[in-house]
Coordinates of C-alpha atoms in Angstrom, one line a residue:
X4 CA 15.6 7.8 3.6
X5 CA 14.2 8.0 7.2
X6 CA 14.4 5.1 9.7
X7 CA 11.7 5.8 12.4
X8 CA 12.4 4.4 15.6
X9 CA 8.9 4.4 17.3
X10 CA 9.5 4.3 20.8
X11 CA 12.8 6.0 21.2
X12 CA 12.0 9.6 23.1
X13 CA 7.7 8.4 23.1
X14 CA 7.4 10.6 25.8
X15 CA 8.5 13.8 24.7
X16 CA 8.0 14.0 20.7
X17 CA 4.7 13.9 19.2
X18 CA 3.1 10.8 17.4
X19 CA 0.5 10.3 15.3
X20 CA -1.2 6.4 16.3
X21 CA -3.5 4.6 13.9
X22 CA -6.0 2.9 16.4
X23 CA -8.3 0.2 15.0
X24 CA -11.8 0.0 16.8
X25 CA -14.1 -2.8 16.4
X26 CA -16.0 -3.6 13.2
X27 CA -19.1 -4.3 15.6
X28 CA -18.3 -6.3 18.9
X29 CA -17.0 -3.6 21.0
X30 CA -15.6 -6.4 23.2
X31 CA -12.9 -6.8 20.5
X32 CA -11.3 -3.3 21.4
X33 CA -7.8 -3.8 23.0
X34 CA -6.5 -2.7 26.1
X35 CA -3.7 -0.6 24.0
X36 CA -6.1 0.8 22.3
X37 CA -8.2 2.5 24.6
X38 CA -5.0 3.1 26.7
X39 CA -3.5 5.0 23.9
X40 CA -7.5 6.8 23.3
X41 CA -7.5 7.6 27.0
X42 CA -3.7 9.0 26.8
X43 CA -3.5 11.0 23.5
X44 CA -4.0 14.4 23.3
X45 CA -7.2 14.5 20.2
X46 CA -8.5 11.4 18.8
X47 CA -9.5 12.4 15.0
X48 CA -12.4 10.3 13.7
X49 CA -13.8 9.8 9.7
X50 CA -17.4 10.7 11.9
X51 CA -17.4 11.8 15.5
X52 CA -20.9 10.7 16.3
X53 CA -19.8 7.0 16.2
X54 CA -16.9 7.8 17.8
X55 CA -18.3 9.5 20.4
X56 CA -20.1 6.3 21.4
X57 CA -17.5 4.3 21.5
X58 CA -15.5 6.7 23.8
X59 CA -18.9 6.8 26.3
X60 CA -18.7 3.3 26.3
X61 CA -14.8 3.0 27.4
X62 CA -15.3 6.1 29.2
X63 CA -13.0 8.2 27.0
X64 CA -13.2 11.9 27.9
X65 CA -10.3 12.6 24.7
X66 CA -11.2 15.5 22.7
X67 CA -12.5 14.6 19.3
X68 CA -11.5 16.5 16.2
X69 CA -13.7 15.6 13.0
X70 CA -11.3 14.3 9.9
X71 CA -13.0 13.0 7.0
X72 CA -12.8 12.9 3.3
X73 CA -14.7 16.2 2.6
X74 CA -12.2 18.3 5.0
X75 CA -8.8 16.3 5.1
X76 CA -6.8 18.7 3.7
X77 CA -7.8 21.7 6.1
X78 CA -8.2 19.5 9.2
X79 CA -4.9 17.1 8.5
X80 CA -2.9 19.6 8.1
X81 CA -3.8 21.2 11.5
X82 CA -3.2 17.4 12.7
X83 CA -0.2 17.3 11.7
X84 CA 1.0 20.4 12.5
X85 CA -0.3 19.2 16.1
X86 CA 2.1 16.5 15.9
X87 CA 5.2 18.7 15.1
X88 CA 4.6 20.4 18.0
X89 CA 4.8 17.3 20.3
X90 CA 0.8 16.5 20.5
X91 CA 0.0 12.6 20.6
X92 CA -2.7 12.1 18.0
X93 CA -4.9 8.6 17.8
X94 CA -6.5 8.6 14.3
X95 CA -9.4 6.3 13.9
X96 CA -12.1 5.1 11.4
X97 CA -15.7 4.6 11.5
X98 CA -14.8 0.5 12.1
X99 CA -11.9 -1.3 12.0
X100 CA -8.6 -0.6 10.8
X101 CA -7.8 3.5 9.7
X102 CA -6.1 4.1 6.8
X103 CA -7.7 1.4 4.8
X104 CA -10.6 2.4 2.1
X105 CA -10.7 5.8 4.3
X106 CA -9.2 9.4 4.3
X107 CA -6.6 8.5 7.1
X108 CA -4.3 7.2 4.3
X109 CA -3.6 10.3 3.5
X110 CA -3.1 11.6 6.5
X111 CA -0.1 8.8 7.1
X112 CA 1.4 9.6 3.7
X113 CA 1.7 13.2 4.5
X114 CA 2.7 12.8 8.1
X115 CA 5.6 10.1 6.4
X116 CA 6.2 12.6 4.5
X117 CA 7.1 15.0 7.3
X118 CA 9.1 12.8 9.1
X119 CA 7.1 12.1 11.6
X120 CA 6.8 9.4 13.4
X121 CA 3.5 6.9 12.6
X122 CA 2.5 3.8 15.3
X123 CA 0.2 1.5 14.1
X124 CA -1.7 -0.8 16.3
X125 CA -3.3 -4.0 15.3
X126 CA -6.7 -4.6 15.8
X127 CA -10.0 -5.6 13.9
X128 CA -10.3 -5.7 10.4
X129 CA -12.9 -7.1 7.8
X130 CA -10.9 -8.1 5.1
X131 CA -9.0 -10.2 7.0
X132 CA -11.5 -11.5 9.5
X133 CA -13.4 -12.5 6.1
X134 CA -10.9 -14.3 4.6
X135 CA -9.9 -16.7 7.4
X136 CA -13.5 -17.9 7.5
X137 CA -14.3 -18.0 4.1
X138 CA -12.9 -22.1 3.5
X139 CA -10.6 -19.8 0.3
X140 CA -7.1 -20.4 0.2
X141 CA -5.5 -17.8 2.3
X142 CA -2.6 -17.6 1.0
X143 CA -2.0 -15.5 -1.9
X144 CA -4.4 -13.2 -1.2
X145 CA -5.3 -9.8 -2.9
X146 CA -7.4 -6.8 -1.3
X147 CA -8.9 -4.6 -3.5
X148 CA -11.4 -3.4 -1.2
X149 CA -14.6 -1.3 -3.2
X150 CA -14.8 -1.5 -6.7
X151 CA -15.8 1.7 -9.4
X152 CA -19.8 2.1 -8.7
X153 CA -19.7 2.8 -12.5
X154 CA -21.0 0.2 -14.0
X155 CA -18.6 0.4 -17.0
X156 CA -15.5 0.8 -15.0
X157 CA -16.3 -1.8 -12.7
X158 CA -16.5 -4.6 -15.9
X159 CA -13.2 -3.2 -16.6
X160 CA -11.6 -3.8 -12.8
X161 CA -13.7 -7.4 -12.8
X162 CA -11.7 -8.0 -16.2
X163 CA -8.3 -7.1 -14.6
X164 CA -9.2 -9.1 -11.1
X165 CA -10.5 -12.3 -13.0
X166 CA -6.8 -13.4 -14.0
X167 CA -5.4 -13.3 -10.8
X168 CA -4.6 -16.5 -9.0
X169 CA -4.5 -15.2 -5.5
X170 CA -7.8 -15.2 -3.5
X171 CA -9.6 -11.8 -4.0
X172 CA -11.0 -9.8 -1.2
X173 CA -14.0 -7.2 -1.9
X174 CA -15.9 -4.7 0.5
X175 CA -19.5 -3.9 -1.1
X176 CA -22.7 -2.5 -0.4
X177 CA -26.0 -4.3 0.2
X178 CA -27.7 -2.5 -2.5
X179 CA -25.1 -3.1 -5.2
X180 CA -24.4 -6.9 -4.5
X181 CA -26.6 -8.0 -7.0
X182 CA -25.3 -6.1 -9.8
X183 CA -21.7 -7.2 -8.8
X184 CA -22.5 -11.0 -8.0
X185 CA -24.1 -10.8 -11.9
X186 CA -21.1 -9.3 -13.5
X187 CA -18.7 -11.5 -11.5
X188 CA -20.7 -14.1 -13.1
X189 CA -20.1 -12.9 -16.7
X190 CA -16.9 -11.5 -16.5
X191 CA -15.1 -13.7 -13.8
X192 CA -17.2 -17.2 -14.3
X193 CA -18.6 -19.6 -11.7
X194 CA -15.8 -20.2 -8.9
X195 CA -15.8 -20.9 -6.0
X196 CA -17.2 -17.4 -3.7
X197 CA -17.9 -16.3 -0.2
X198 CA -20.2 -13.9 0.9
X199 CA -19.4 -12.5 4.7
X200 CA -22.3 -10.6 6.2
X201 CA -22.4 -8.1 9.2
X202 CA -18.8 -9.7 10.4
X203 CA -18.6 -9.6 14.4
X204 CA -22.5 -8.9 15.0
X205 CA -25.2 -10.8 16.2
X206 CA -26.3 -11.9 12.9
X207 CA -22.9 -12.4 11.3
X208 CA -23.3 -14.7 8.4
X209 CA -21.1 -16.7 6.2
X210 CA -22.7 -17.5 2.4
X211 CA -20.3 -20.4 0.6
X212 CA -20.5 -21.6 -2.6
X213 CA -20.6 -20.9 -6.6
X214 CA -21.2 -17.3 -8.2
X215 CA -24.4 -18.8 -9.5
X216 CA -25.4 -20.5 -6.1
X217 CA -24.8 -17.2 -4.5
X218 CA -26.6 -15.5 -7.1
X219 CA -29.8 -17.3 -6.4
X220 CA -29.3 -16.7 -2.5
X221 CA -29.4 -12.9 -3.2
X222 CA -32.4 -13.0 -5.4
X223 CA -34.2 -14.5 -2.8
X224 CA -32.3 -14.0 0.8
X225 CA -31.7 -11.2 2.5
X226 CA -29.3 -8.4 1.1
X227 CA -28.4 -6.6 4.2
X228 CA -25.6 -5.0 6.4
X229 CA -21.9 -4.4 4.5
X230 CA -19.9 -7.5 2.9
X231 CA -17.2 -8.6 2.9
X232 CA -16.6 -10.3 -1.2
X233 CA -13.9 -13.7 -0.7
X234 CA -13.6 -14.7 -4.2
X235 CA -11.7 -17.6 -5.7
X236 CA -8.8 -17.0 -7.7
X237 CA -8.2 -18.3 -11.1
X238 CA -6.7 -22.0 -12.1
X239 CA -3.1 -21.1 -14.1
X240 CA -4.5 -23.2 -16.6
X241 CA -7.7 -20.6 -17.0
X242 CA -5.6 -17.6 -16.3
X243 CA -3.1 -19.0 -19.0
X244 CA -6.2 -18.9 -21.9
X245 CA -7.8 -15.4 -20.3
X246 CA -4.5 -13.8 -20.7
X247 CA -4.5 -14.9 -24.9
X248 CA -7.8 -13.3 -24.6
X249 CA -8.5 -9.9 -21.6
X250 CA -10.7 -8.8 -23.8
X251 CA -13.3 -11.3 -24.5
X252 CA -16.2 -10.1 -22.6
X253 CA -15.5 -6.1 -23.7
X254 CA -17.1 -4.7 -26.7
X255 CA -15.5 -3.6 -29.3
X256 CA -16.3 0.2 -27.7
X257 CA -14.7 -0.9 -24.2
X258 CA -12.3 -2.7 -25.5
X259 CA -10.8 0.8 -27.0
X260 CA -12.1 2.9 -24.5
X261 CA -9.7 0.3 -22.1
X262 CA -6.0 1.5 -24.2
X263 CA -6.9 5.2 -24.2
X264 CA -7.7 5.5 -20.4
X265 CA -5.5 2.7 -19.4
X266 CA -2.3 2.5 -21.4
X267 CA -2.7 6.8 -23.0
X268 CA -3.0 5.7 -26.5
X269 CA -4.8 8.0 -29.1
X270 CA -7.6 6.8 -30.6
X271 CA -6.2 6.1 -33.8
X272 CA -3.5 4.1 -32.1
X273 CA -6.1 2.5 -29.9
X274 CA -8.4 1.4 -32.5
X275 CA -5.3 0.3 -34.4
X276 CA -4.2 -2.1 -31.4
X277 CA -8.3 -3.2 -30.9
X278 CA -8.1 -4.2 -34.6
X279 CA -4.9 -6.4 -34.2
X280 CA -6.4 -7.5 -31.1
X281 CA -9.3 -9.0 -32.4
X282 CA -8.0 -10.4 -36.0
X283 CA -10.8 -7.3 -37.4
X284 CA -10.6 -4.7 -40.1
X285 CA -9.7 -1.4 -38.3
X286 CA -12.9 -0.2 -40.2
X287 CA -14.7 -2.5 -38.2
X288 CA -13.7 -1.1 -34.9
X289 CA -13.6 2.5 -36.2
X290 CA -17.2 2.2 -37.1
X291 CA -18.0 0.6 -33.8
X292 CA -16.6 2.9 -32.0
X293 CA -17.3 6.2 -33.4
X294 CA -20.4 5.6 -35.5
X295 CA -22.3 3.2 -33.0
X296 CA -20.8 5.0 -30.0

């Protein structure tokens, strides 16, 4: 155990501060957080172009050290090392707040790790800006952020998602949306959905209604910018009837694929439960799986 007192000896020890910055009006930066940008001794930022603008702008002369996903082990542990030696770093992400669907995750566990201490500061965020808009219930909600760009794996998280009750929150890409919106429609049904588009910008844009209505809007509107996903959680009357039956909308293949990667069974043992699963002849699935495979 460790009880971090944040802002006992600030001045002396060295901190590492998780600094939101603005998910595209730069008029929703904080004056803590370009205080804290201006004050710290190396910002480290997921992609120091965009941050570099963002300091013009403020007028934020901070020197910036590049920490992303493709050299966070090398570069965080020079960070934190940094830190140990008294430095005040402010980690940021591209937009919005670090630490969430980014590298600087890992960076926090490790520096939590280390016993050192970790300030967050509140700021900008999608998911939540999203939600609040979105006309969902608020409240349970559940962020899952991106899902699996395999199309496989992502049936398989829509499966799990589809029998929760709380309100589910999505990032995705523009180019993927359609695919997703289609197998939300298969997998999760038609409830209740809405799309956010380019949150905070000039055209920031809010699309409410079915799966199916949204569907139609995407074959024919225009699929730009990143989205924010606010989707509808399930009745406890439909989740009670989905949970007799997870597996209704796998194949037999998936369906077994889903115990060996998911719960470590063999195959034997896999097929076995499929089988028992389905009311089948273990033949059935064994020659579904292995033959038709």
């Amino acid at each position: 155990m460790w009880q971090q007192k944040s802002f006992e000896h600030e001045e002396t020890k060295g901190i590492l501060y998780l600094v939101p910055t603005p998910i595209g009006n730069l008029e929703d930066m904080s004056f803590r957080a370009v205080r804290i940008l201006k004050e710290a001794d190396y910002i480290a930022a997921e992609d120091t172009r965009n941050t570099k603008k963002l300091c013009n702008h403020f007028e934020i002369a901070t020197t910036i050290i590049s920490y992303h996903e493709h050299n966070k082990e090398i570069s965080g542990q020079k960070l934190l090392e940094k830190v140990a030696n008294g430095a005040k770093i402010a980690l940021v992400s591209d937009a919005g707040m670090p630490a969430i669907s980014d590298p600087g995750y890992d960076l926090v566990t490790a520096a939590a790790e280390a016993k050192l201490t970790v300030v967050p500061l509140p700021g900008a965020n999608a998911a939540l800006t999203g939600l609040i808009a979105s006309g969902i219930n608020t409240q349970p909600f559940y962020f899952y952020g991106f899902l699996n760009r395999q199309k496989k794996l992502k049936k398989q998280e829509l499966g799990d998602l589809s029998r929760l009750s709380a309100t589910i929150i999505l990032y995705e890409a523009p180019h993927r949306l359609k695919e997703t919106l289609s197998l939300m429609s298969e997998i999760m049904g038609n409830r209740n959905i809405a799309l956010c588009r380019e949150l905070t910008k000039r055209y920031e844009e809010f699309i409410r209604g079915t799966v199916e209505e949204v569907m139609e809007w995407a074959s024919s509107g225009e699929v730009r910018g990143e989205f924010v996903i606010i989707i509808e959680g399930t009745s406890e009357t439909v989740q009670d009837a989905e949970e007799a039956a997870w597996w209704e909308n796998l194949s037999i293949e998936d369906h077994v694929t889903h115990y060996i990667e998911e719960t470590g069974l063999a195959s034997k043992e896999a097929i076995k439960q499929t089988a028992k699963d389905r009311g089948i002849n273990k033949r059935d699935v064994y020659h579904a799986y292995h033959i038709e495979e």
